[in-house]
PDB file of C-alpha atoms in Angstrom:
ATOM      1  CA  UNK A  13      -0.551 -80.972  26.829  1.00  0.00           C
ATOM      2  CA  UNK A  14       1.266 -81.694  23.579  1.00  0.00           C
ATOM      3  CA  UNK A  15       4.918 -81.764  23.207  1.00  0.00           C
ATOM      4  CA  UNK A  16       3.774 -79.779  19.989  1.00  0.00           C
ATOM      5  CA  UNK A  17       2.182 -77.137  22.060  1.00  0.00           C
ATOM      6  CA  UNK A  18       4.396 -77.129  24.983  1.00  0.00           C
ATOM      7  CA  UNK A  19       7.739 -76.060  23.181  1.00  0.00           C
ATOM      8  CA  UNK A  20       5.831 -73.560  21.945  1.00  0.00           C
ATOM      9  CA  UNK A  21       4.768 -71.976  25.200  1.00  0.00           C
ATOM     10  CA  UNK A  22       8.297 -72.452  26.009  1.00  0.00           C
ATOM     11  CA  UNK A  23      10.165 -70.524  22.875  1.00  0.00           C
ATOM     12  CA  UNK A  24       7.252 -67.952  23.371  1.00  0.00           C
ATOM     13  CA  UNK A  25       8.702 -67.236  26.926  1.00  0.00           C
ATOM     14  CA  UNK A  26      11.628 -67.598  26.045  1.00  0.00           C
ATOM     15  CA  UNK A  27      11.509 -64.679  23.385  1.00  0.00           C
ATOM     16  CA  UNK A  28       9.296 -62.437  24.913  1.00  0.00           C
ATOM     17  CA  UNK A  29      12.131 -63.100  27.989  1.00  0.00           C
ATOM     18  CA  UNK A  30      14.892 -62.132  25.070  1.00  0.00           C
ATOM     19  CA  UNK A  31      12.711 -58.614  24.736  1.00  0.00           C
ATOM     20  CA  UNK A  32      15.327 -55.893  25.969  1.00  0.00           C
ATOM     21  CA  UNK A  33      13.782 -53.234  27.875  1.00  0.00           C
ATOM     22  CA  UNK A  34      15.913 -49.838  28.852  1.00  0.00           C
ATOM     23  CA  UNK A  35      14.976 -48.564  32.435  1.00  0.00           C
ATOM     24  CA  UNK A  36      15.174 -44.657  32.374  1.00  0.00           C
ATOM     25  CA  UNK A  37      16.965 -43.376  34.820  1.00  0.00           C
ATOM     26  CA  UNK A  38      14.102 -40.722  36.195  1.00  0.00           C
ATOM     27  CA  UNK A  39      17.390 -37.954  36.774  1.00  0.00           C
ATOM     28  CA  UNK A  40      19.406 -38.709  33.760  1.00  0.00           C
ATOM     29  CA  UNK A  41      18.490 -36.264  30.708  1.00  0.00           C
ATOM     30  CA  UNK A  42      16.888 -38.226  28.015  1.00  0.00           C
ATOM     31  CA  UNK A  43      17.976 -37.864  24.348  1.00  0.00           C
ATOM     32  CA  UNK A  44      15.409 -38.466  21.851  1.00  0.00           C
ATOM     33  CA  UNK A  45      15.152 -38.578  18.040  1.00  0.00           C
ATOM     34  CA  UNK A  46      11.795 -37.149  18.063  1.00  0.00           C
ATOM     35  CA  UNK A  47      11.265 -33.583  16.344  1.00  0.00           C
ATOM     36  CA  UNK A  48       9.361 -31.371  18.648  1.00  0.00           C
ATOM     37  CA  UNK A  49       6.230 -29.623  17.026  1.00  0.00           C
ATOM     38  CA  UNK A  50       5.362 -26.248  17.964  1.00  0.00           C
ATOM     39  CA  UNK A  51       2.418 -24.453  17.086  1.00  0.00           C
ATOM     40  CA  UNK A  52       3.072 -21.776  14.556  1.00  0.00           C
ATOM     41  CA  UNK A  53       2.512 -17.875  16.163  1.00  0.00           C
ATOM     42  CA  UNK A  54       1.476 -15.575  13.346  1.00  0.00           C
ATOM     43  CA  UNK A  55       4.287 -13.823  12.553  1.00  0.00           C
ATOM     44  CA  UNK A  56       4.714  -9.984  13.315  1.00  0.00           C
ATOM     45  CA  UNK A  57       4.512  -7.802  10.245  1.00  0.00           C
ATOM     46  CA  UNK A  58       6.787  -5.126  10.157  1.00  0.00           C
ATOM     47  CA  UNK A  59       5.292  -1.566   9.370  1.00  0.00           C
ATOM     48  CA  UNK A  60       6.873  -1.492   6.048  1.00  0.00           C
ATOM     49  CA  UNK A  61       5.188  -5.384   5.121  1.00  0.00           C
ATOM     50  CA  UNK A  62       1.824  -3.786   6.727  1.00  0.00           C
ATOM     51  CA  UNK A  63       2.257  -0.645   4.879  1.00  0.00           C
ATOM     52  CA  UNK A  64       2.819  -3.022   1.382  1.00  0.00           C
ATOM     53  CA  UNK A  65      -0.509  -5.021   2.172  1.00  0.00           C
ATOM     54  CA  UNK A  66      -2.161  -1.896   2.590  1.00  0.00           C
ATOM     55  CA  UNK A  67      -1.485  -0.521  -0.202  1.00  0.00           C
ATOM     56  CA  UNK A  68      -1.509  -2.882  -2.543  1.00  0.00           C
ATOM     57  CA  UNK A  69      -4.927  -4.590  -1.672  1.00  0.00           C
ATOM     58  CA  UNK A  70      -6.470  -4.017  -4.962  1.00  0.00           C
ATOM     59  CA  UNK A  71      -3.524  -4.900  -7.314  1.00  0.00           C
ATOM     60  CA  UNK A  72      -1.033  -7.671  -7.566  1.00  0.00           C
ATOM     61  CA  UNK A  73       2.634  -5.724  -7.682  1.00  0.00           C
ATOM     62  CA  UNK A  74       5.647  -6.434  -6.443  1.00  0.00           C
ATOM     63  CA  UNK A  75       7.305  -5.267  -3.259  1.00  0.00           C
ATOM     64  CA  UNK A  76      10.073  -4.096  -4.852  1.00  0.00           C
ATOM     65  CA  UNK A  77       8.182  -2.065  -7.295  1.00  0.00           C
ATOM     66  CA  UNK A  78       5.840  -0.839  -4.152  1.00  0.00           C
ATOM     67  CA  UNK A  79       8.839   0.574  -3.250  1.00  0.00           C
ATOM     68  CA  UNK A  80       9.974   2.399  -6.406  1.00  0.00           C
ATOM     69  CA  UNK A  81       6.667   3.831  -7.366  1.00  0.00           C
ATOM     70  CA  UNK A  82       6.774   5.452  -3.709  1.00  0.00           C
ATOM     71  CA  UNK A  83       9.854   6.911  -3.913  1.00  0.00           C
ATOM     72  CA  UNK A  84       9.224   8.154  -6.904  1.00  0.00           C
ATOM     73  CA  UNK A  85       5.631   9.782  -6.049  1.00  0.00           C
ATOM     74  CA  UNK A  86       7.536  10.873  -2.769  1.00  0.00           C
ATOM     75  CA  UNK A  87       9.833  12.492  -4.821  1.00  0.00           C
ATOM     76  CA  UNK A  88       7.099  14.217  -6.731  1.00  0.00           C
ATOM     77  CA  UNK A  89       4.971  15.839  -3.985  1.00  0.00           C
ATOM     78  CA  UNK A  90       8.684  17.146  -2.279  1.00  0.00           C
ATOM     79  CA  UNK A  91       8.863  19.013  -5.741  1.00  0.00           C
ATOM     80  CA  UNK A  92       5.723  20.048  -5.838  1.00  0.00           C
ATOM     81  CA  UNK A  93       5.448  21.657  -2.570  1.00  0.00           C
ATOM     82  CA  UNK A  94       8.595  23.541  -3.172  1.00  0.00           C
ATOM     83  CA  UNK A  95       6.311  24.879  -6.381  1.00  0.00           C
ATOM     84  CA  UNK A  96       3.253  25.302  -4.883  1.00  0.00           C
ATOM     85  CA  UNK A  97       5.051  27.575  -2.263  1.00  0.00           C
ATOM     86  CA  UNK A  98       6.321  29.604  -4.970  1.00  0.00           C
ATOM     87  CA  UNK A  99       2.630  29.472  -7.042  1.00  0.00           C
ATOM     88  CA  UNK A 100       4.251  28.449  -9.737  1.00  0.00           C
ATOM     89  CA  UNK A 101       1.919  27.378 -12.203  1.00  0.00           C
ATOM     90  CA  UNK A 102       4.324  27.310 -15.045  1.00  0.00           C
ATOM     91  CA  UNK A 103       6.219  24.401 -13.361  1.00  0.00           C
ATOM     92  CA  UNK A 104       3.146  23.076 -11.510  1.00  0.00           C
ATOM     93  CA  UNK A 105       1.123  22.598 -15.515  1.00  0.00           C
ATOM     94  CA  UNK A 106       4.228  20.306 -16.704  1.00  0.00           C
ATOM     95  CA  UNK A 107       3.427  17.511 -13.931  1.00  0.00           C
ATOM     96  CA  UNK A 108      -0.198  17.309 -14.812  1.00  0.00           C
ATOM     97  CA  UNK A 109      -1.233  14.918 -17.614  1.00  0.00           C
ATOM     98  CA  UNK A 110      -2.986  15.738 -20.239  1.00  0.00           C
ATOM     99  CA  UNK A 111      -6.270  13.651 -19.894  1.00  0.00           C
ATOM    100  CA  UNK A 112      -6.526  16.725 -16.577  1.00  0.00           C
ATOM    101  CA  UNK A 113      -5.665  19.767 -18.806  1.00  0.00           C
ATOM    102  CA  UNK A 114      -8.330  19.203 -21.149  1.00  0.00           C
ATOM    103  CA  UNK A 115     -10.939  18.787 -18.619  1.00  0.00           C
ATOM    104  CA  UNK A 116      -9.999  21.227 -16.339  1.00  0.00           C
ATOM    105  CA  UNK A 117      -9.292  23.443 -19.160  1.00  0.00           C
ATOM    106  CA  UNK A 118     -12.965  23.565 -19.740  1.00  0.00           C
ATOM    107  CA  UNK A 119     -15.238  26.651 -18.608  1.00  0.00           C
ATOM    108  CA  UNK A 120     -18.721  24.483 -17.838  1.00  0.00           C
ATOM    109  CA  UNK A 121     -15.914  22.491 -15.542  1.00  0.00           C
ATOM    110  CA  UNK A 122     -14.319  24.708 -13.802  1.00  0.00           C
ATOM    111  CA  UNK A 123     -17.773  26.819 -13.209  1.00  0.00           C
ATOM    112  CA  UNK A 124     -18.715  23.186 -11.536  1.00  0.00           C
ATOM    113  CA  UNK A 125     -16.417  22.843  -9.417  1.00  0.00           C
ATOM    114  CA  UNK A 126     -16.419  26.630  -7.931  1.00  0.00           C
ATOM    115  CA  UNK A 127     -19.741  25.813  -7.217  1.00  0.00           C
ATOM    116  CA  UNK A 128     -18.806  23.363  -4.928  1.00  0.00           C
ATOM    117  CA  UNK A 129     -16.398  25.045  -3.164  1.00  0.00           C
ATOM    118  CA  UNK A 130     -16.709  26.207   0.528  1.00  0.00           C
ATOM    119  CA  UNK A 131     -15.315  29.906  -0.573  1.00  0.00           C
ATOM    120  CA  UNK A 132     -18.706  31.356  -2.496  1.00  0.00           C
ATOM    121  CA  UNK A 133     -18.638  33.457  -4.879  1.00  0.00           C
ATOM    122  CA  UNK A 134     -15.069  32.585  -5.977  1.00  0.00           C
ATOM    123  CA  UNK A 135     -14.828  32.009  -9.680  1.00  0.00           C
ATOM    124  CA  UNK A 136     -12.355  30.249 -11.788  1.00  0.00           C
ATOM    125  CA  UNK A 137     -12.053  31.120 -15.298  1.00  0.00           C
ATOM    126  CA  UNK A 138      -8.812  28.627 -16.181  1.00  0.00           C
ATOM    127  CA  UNK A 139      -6.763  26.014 -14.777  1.00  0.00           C
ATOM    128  CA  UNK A 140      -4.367  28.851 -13.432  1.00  0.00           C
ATOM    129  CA  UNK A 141      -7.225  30.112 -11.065  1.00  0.00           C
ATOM    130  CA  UNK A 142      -7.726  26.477 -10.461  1.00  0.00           C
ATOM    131  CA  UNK A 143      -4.311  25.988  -9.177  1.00  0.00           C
ATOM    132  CA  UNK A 144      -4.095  29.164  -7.104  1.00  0.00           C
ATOM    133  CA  UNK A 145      -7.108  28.625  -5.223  1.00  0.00           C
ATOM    134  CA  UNK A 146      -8.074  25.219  -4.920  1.00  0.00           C
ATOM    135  CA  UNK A 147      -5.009  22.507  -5.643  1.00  0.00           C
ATOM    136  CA  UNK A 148      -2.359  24.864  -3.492  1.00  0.00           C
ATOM    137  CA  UNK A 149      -4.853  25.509  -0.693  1.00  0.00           C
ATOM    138  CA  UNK A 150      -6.319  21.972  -0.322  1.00  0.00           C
ATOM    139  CA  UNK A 151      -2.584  20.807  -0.594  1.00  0.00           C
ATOM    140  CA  UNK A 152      -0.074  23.316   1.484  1.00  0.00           C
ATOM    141  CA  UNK A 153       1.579  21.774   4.058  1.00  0.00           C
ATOM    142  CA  UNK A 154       0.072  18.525   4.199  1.00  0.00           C
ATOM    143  CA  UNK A 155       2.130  15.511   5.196  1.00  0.00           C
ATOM    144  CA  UNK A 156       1.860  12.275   2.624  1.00  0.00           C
ATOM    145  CA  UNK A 157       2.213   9.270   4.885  1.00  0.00           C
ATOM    146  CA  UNK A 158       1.452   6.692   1.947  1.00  0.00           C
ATOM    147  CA  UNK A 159       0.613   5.630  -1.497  1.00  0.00           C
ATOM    148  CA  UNK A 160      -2.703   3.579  -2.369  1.00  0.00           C
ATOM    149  CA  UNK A 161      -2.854   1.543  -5.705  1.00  0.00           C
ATOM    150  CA  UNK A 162      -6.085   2.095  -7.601  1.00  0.00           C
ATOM    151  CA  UNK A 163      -4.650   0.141 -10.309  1.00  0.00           C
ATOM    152  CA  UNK A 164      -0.535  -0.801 -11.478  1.00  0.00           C
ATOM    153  CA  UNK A 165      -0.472   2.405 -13.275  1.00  0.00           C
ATOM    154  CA  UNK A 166      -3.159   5.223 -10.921  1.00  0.00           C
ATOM    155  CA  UNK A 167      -1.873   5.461  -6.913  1.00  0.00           C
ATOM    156  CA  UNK A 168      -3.214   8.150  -4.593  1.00  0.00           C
ATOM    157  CA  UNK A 169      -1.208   9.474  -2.597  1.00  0.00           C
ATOM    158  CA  UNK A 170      -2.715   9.712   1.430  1.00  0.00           C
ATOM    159  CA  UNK A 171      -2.534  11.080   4.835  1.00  0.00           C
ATOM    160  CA  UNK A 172      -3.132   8.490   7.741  1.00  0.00           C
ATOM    161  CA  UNK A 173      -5.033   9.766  10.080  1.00  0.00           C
ATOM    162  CA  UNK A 174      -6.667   7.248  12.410  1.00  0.00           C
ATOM    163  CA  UNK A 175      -7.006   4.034  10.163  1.00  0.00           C
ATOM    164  CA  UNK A 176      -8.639   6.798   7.788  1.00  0.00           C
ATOM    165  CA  UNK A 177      -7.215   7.708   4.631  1.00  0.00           C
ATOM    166  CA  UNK A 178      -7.928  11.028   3.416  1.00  0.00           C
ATOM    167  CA  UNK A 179      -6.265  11.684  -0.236  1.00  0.00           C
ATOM    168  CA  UNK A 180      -4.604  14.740  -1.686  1.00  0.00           C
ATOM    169  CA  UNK A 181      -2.798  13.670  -5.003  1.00  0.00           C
ATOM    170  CA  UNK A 182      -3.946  11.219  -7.257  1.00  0.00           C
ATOM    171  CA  UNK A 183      -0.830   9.982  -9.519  1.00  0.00           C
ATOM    172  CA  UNK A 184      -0.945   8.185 -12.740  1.00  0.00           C
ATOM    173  CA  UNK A 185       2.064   6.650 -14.103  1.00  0.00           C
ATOM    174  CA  UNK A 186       2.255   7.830 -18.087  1.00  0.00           C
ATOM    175  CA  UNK A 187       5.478   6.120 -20.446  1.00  0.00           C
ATOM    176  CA  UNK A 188       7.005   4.915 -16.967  1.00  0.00           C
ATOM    177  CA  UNK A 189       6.683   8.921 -15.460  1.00  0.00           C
ATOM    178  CA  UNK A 190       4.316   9.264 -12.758  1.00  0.00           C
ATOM    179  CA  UNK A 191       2.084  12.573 -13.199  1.00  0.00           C
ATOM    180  CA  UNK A 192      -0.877  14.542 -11.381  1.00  0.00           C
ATOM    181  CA  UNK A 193      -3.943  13.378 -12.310  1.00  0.00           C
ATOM    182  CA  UNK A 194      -7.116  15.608 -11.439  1.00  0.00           C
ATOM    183  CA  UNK A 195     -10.407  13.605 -11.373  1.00  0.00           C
ATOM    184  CA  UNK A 196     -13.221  14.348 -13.408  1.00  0.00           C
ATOM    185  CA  UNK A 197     -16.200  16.157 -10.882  1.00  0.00           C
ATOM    186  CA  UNK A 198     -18.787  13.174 -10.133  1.00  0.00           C
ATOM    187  CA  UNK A 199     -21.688  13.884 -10.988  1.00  0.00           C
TER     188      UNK A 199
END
C-alpha cells in the first residue's frame, strides 16, 4: 500500500475511535429533549357548546349573542304563560308583530285555519277567538327546552323530545325586541 493511503486508513480509525458513544444504563431514567406526540381525542362538548351548534346550524352568530337572544326569548314565553293563564288577550296582542295581526286579522284566514283544526265545528271570527282556542291550548304548560335560528333575526322556540324538535313559538326579533310571530297557513 501507499504511504498516501495508509495514513489515511490510519486517521480514519483513529477518528471513528475518537467517536464518543454514551452506554445507557438499562435502570437509570433517561432524560430526553424529544417532545412526545399524542394523538389528539376529540374533545367533549359541553351541553351548552352542543346546545350552541344545534342551534345555530343555519346561521353564523355569535355565542355570546346565542346566549342573549335566549334569555331574552326565555324571558318572553315566562311572560307569556303567566298571560296565557290569565287569557289575556289584551297583553298577549302587544307581543305579536304586526306582519301576524294583519294576517290573522283576516276572516278567509282564520276560516282556514279552523278548518284544520282537530276541534270541528269550532269557528273563529278574530284573532281573539284565535288566541283563546288555538295559541293558549296548543301552548299551556309546555316546557321550552331551546331556541332554533331560522335566520339572525326569526328563532323558534322548541321542546326536545327525543332528538325531535317539536316547535311552539316562532320569535322574530323587530328594532332589537324579539316578538311572536304567527306563520302564514301553507298552502
Amino acid at each position: 500500500m501507499k504511504k498516501i493511503e495508509i495514513l489515511f486508513l490510519i486517521s480514519l480509525g483513529a477518528g471513528l475511535l475518537s467517536c464518543s458513544t454514551t452506554e445507557v444504563d438499562p435502570v437509570a431514567p433517561v432524560e430526553t429533549n424529544q417532545i412526545e406526540i399524542q394523538e389528539e381525542q376529540p374533545a367533549e362538548l359541553s351541553a351548552e357548546e352542543e346546545e350552541f351548534l344545534r342551534s345555530t346550524a343555519e346561521v353564523n352568530v355569535s355565542i355570546d349573542v346565542f346566549k342573549e337572544d335566549k334569555k331574552q326569548v326565555m324571558k318572553l314565553i315566562s311572560e307569556l304563560d303567566e298571560i296565557m293563564k290569565d287569557f289575556n288577550y289584551d297583553a298577549w296582542i302587544k307581543y305579536v308583530d304586526r306582519e301576524s295581526i294583519e294576517y290573522w286579522s283576516k276572516k278567509s284566514n282564520l276560516q282556514k285555519a279552523a278548518a284544520r283544526l282537530p276541534i270541528k265545528g269550532l269557528r273563529l271570527n278574530n284573532l281573539k277567538d284565535y288566541f283563546v282556542h288555538v295559541f293558549v291550548p296548543s301552548r299551556v304548560g309546555r316546557t321550552i327546552d331551546e331556541i332554533r335560528y331560522e335566520t339572525e333575526n326569526l328563532v323558534k322556540a322548541v321542546q326536545i323530545d327525543e332528538n325531535r324538535d317539536t316547535i311552539y313559538y316562532n320569535f322574530q326579533k323587530i328594532n332589537g325586541q324579539w316578538k311572536i310571530h304567527l306563520p302564514p297557513l301553507s298552502e
